[in-house]
Amino acid sequence: MSKLLSCVFPLFILAHTLEAQSIGFDSTSLTYELIDKRGKVKMRGDFDELSFYNEDNSIILAERNGLKGLYDSRGTSILPVKYRDIKQILGELWLVKINDSINFSLKAGVVDSKNRTIIPTDFLKIEKGIAPNQLIGQTNFQHSIFQIDKKNKLSVIFQADNISKIHNDNLYLFESNNRKGLLDKKGRLLQKAIYDSIAPIDSLHLLTQKAGILAIYSIQDEKLIYDDIKSFEIKNNLLQIEPYPVYDYLDHEANLKVKINADSIGSAIQNHLLLYKSGRNYLFSISKDSSFFLPSKEYYQFINERLLLIKENEAFFLYEYDKIGSYNAPIYSWNSANVLPYHLHLTDWMGYHYLSDYNGNLLWRGELDAISEDHNGWYRVERNGDVNWLDHRLEWILPKPVPYDTKIDPKARYIARNENGKLGIKDKHGVWYIRPVLDSLRYIEGDHYYYENKDEKGLLRINDGKEVYITRSKLTFHENLLLEWQKNEIKTIVSLDGLITDLKGVIGIETISRNKLYQLKKKNGDFAIYKTKEGVWENQFIYDSIGNFQNGFFPVKKNNRWGFIDDQGRLRVSNQYDKLGTMSEGLVPFQLNGKWGAINYRDGIKLQPQFESVGTYINGLAIVKKEGKFGITDKEGTLVVQPKYDNIRYFSDNRFLIYQGDNIGITNARGTIEIFPRYSEIKSAGFDFLIVRNSEGIYGLANRNGRNIVPFKYQSIQFDPINNAFIAIPLN
């Protein structure tokens, strides 16, 4: 039986149904014939399907057993029936697909009309490019842009991890190492792969983002036209840009070094600044004029002039921030990180602990539970319930580990327990230094340990094995003092050198100087001053109140009158004054009968009480006030500057700010005016510069004589002490 399946004059396709035996079962197949208008058979074959491929019927598509091939109108084979799919892609070039037996998928390639391979069938996908005679091929590892000439000769014009068409298929977006770049339709490089993202804004612009920094790319001009912007919006078909404030960065000679866009700027470390932009932190290299994104607001720490430690998403990274470029990858990634006095303590994701120097060089590694700094300055290393110590050379203190709860003294001796549960002290080699006969032991300081044995408590000096003090009462510690209590009162104080004193009515103790001067609080509310000297507690003075330590002296109050004692507990200024100022340079301002003067630490009056106020002496000079006006006096009571100004404040380098109304100037220690009052603000800066503000609120820079070095043109100027430079915001 024959059936006409397709007729496109002058060609006809006929199908004949034939019964045939196949291996073990019956099947029905079709024999197809291609005949012309005269009835002449142009081709014949057994196919699953035969159909016209194109509109002019010049090509016939043949299918058999899921495979495809091509014939021309004369019945001549163009492509053999062996491809899973066939599509015309460029002129006489065909996109063909074959089975990938390994991945159970299809692989694509390109052949010509003579079945000659143009692009091998190694690709997951092949599609047309933007420009004529361009193809894009995709493998598991990379994308390629191919150019095919008139002779079907193939050339690769660009390769990247990923390539796609954007902006109405007029541009290529490519990706390399997780960074994006831009190509024109001919495959020419427009922007290097340095961006986190590139996306169209409108028909004329693209938005680029690099480490949080936004920029606008002009498609027409093929360049960035707005770099480092804060935000943008399209309103009434117009692109509106919001820029960041622009800062001028001036070097130590007040010359413009670089302009910086940021919401705010702060000092960081040598040759670097911290920038804050749209909620993100950046490290800015002044010499390279480039920013480095700090991923974490939570934690970052400068290790030295090379390394920066950053915490991001629960991981720690070490960055070499002195190599800031387009993108700087971290040199290490860690599960945890801690800065120790001489090393960095790092742990990896496998649980290993490392110690490195401050340059990031790994020096030591161990599979441990923990590393921490010990009170001796060593590193306490814990593992599997044991402990040992490393010194700063990373050498072990003890020959072998000891139990976890062991504590060690500076001579590497430690408390140990015997099989009966009694405590003693071993040396670093594990030999008993003090036999294990005690119930409780606690290290105090030096060679001293606190012990308890049955009902007995005491202080033990282990270098000679002597018991410094023994009692059955309650004992506590204040620094290196042993306090014996009885009925909520301190009965006895015992020092480590064996000095013992008996007390009455004392309920508290506080150390108030490095010379072992102690303040004892009495039960009646008074305060007593005690000091140890040559084995005796001496200098017992009773006061109503004791003030804060200042410049080697303590103000003390007795019978509502103030005086001074030194840090030896000796009375230096008698208790006869209404008020006392701050002791400095051997002089202290005092108030007597409503007037202020100054005395020395021998109680000798150096400045008669005649002023409304006397300030603290600095470099031999003090600011005084008389009849509502301010002046300056020296240590001998001579007025260097007569009281004639509305206010005077100490400035720097033994110079003073002088105020007349709203105007400010500067006078020196000799009373010579260096800058007549004409500024509304004066701030000190490095290299003998002054930050000055005029009456209109505009800032500039002047030298120490008041000559303007940088004109008044800034909203604000701040000094960067790390880099000895200036950060300034221009007007408008």
CSV table of N, CA, C and O in Angstrom, one decimal, residues 151-203:
chain,number,residue,atom,x,y,z
A,151,LYS,N,35.6,31.5,4.0
A,151,LYS,CA,36.0,30.2,3.6
A,151,LYS,C,35.8,29.1,4.8
A,151,LYS,O,36.3,28.1,4.8
A,152,ASN,N,34.9,29.5,5.7
A,152,ASN,CA,34.6,28.7,6.9
A,152,ASN,C,35.8,28.3,7.7
A,152,ASN,O,35.8,27.3,8.4
A,153,LYS,N,36.8,29.2,7.7
A,153,LYS,CA,37.9,29.0,8.6
A,153,LYS,C,37.6,29.6,10.0
A,153,LYS,O,37.1,30.7,10.1
A,154,LEU,N,37.9,28.8,11.0
A,154,LEU,CA,37.5,29.1,12.4
A,154,LEU,C,38.6,29.8,13.1
A,154,LEU,O,39.8,29.4,13.0
A,155,SER,N,38.3,30.9,13.9
A,155,SER,CA,39.2,31.5,14.8
A,155,SER,C,38.5,31.8,16.1
A,155,SER,O,37.4,32.2,16.1
A,156,VAL,N,39.3,31.7,17.2
A,156,VAL,CA,38.8,32.0,18.6
A,156,VAL,C,39.1,33.5,18.9
A,156,VAL,O,40.3,33.8,18.9
A,157,ILE,N,38.2,34.3,19.1
A,157,ILE,CA,38.5,35.7,19.4
A,157,ILE,C,38.4,36.0,20.9
A,157,ILE,O,38.9,37.1,21.3
A,158,PHE,N,37.7,35.2,21.7
A,158,PHE,CA,37.7,35.5,23.1
A,158,PHE,C,37.3,34.2,23.9
A,158,PHE,O,36.4,33.5,23.4
A,159,GLN,N,37.8,34.0,25.1
A,159,GLN,CA,37.4,32.9,25.9
A,159,GLN,C,37.3,33.4,27.4
A,159,GLN,O,38.1,34.2,27.8
A,160,ALA,N,36.3,32.9,28.1
A,160,ALA,CA,36.1,33.3,29.5
A,160,ALA,C,35.4,32.1,30.2
A,160,ALA,O,34.9,31.2,29.6
A,161,ASP,N,35.2,32.3,31.5
A,161,ASP,CA,34.5,31.3,32.3
A,161,ASP,C,33.0,31.2,31.8
A,161,ASP,O,32.4,30.2,31.8
A,162,ASN,N,32.5,32.4,31.5
A,162,ASN,CA,31.1,32.5,31.1
A,162,ASN,C,30.9,33.7,30.2
A,162,ASN,O,31.6,34.7,30.4
A,163,ILE,N,30.1,33.6,29.1
A,163,ILE,CA,29.9,34.7,28.2
A,163,ILE,C,28.4,34.7,27.9
A,163,ILE,O,27.8,33.6,27.6
A,164,SER,N,27.7,35.9,28.0
A,164,SER,CA,26.3,36.0,27.7
A,164,SER,C,26.1,37.3,26.9
A,164,SER,O,26.9,38.2,27.0
A,165,LYS,N,24.9,37.4,26.3
A,165,LYS,CA,24.6,38.6,25.6
A,165,LYS,C,23.7,39.5,26.4
A,165,LYS,O,22.7,39.0,27.0
A,166,ILE,N,23.9,40.8,26.5
A,166,ILE,CA,23.1,41.7,27.2
A,166,ILE,C,22.8,42.9,26.4
A,166,ILE,O,23.3,43.1,25.3
A,167,HIS,N,22.0,43.8,26.9
A,167,HIS,CA,21.6,45.1,26.3
A,167,HIS,C,21.1,44.8,24.9
A,167,HIS,O,21.6,45.3,23.9
A,168,ASN,N,20.0,44.1,24.8
A,168,ASN,CA,19.3,43.8,23.6
A,168,ASN,C,20.3,43.1,22.6
A,168,ASN,O,20.3,43.4,21.4
A,169,ASP,N,21.1,42.2,23.1
A,169,ASP,CA,22.1,41.5,22.3
A,169,ASP,C,23.0,42.4,21.5
A,169,ASP,O,23.4,42.1,20.4
A,170,ASN,N,23.4,43.5,22.2
A,170,ASN,CA,24.4,44.4,21.5
A,170,ASN,C,25.8,44.4,22.2
A,170,ASN,O,26.7,44.9,21.7
A,171,LEU,N,25.9,43.7,23.4
A,171,LEU,CA,27.1,43.7,24.1
A,171,LEU,C,27.3,42.3,24.7
A,171,LEU,O,26.3,41.6,24.9
A,172,TYR,N,28.5,41.9,25.0
A,172,TYR,CA,28.8,40.6,25.6
A,172,TYR,C,29.2,40.9,27.1
A,172,TYR,O,30.0,41.8,27.4
A,173,LEU,N,28.6,40.2,28.0
A,173,LEU,CA,29.0,40.2,29.4
A,173,LEU,C,29.8,38.9,29.7
A,173,LEU,O,29.3,37.8,29.4
A,174,PHE,N,31.1,39.0,30.1
A,174,PHE,CA,31.8,37.8,30.4
A,174,PHE,C,32.3,37.8,31.8
A,174,PHE,O,32.3,38.8,32.5
A,175,GLU,N,32.6,36.6,32.3
A,175,GLU,CA,33.0,36.3,33.7
A,175,GLU,C,34.3,35.5,33.7
A,175,GLU,O,34.4,34.5,33.1
A,176,SER,N,35.2,36.0,34.5
A,176,SER,CA,36.5,35.2,34.8
A,176,SER,C,36.8,35.3,36.3
A,176,SER,O,36.8,36.4,36.8
A,177,ASN,N,37.1,34.2,36.9
A,177,ASN,CA,37.4,34.1,38.3
A,177,ASN,C,36.4,34.9,39.1
A,177,ASN,O,36.7,35.6,40.0
A,178,ASN,N,35.1,34.7,38.8
A,178,ASN,CA,34.0,35.2,39.6
A,178,ASN,C,33.9,36.8,39.4
A,178,ASN,O,33.3,37.4,40.2
A,179,ARG,N,34.6,37.3,38.5
A,179,ARG,CA,34.6,38.8,38.2
A,179,ARG,C,34.1,39.0,36.8
A,179,ARG,O,34.3,38.2,35.9
A,180,LYS,N,33.3,40.1,36.6
A,180,LYS,CA,32.7,40.3,35.3
A,180,LYS,C,33.3,41.5,34.6
A,180,LYS,O,33.8,42.4,35.2
A,181,GLY,N,33.3,41.3,33.2
A,181,GLY,CA,33.8,42.4,32.3
A,181,GLY,C,32.9,42.5,31.2
A,181,GLY,O,31.8,41.9,31.1
A,182,LEU,N,33.3,43.4,30.2
A,182,LEU,CA,32.4,43.8,29.1
A,182,LEU,C,33.2,43.7,27.8
A,182,LEU,O,34.3,44.1,27.7
A,183,LEU,N,32.5,43.2,26.7
A,183,LEU,CA,33.0,43.2,25.3
A,183,LEU,C,32.0,43.9,24.4
A,183,LEU,O,30.8,43.8,24.7
A,184,ASP,N,32.5,44.5,23.3
A,184,ASP,CA,31.6,45.0,22.3
A,184,ASP,C,31.1,43.8,21.4
A,184,ASP,O,31.5,42.7,21.6
A,185,LYS,N,30.3,44.1,20.5
A,185,LYS,CA,29.7,43.1,19.7
A,185,LYS,C,30.7,42.4,18.8
A,185,LYS,O,30.5,41.3,18.3
A,186,LYS,N,31.9,43.0,18.6
A,186,LYS,CA,32.9,42.3,17.8
A,186,LYS,C,33.9,41.5,18.7
A,186,LYS,O,34.8,41.0,18.2
A,187,GLY,N,33.6,41.5,20.0
A,187,GLY,CA,34.5,40.8,20.9
A,187,GLY,C,35.6,41.6,21.4
A,187,GLY,O,36.5,41.1,22.0
A,188,ARG,N,35.6,42.9,21.2
A,188,ARG,CA,36.7,43.8,21.6
A,188,ARG,C,36.5,44.1,23.1
A,188,ARG,O,35.4,44.4,23.5
A,189,LEU,N,37.6,44.1,23.9
A,189,LEU,CA,37.5,44.3,25.3
A,189,LEU,C,37.1,45.8,25.6
A,189,LEU,O,37.8,46.7,25.2
A,190,LEU,N,36.0,46.0,26.4
A,190,LEU,CA,35.6,47.3,26.8
A,190,LEU,C,36.0,47.6,28.3
A,190,LEU,O,36.5,48.6,28.7
A,191,GLN,N,35.7,46.6,29.2
A,191,GLN,CA,36.0,46.7,30.6
A,191,GLN,C,36.6,45.4,31.0
A,191,GLN,O,36.0,44.3,30.8
A,192,LYS,N,37.7,45.4,31.8
A,192,LYS,CA,38.3,44.2,32.3
A,192,LYS,C,37.4,43.5,33.3
A,192,LYS,O,36.5,44.2,33.9
A,193,ALA,N,37.7,42.3,33.6
A,193,ALA,CA,36.9,41.5,34.6
A,193,ALA,C,37.3,41.8,36.0
A,193,ALA,O,38.0,41.1,36.6
A,194,ILE,N,36.8,43.0,36.5
A,194,ILE,CA,37.1,43.4,37.8
A,194,ILE,C,35.9,43.7,38.6
A,194,ILE,O,36.0,44.2,39.8
A,195,TYR,N,34.7,43.5,38.1
A,195,TYR,CA,33.4,43.9,38.7
A,195,TYR,C,32.7,42.7,39.3
A,195,TYR,O,32.7,41.6,38.8
A,196,ASP,N,31.9,43.0,40.4
A,196,ASP,CA,31.1,42.0,41.0
A,196,ASP,C,29.8,41.8,40.1
A,196,ASP,O,29.3,40.7,40.1
A,197,SER,N,29.3,42.9,39.5
A,197,SER,CA,28.1,42.8,38.7
A,197,SER,C,28.1,43.9,37.7
A,197,SER,O,28.7,44.9,37.9
A,198,ILE,N,27.5,43.6,36.5
A,198,ILE,CA,27.2,44.6,35.5
A,198,ILE,C,25.8,44.4,35.0
A,198,ILE,O,25.4,43.3,34.7
A,199,ALA,N,25.0,45.4,35.0
A,199,ALA,CA,23.6,45.3,34.6
A,199,ALA,C,23.1,46.5,33.9
A,199,ALA,O,23.6,47.6,34.2
A,200,PRO,N,22.2,46.4,32.9
A,200,PRO,CA,21.7,47.5,32.2
A,200,PRO,C,20.8,48.4,33.1
A,200,PRO,O,20.1,47.9,34.0
A,201,ILE,N,20.9,49.7,32.9
A,201,ILE,CA,20.0,50.7,33.6
A,201,ILE,C,19.0,51.2,32.6
A,201,ILE,O,17.8,51.1,32.9
A,202,ASP,N,19.4,51.6,31.4
A,202,ASP,CA,18.5,52.1,30.4
A,202,ASP,C,19.1,51.8,29.0
A,202,ASP,O,20.1,51.0,29.0
A,203,SER,N,18.7,52.3,28.0
A,203,SER,CA,19.2,52.1,26.7
A,203,SER,C,20.6,52.6,26.4
A,203,SER,O,21.3,52.3,25.5
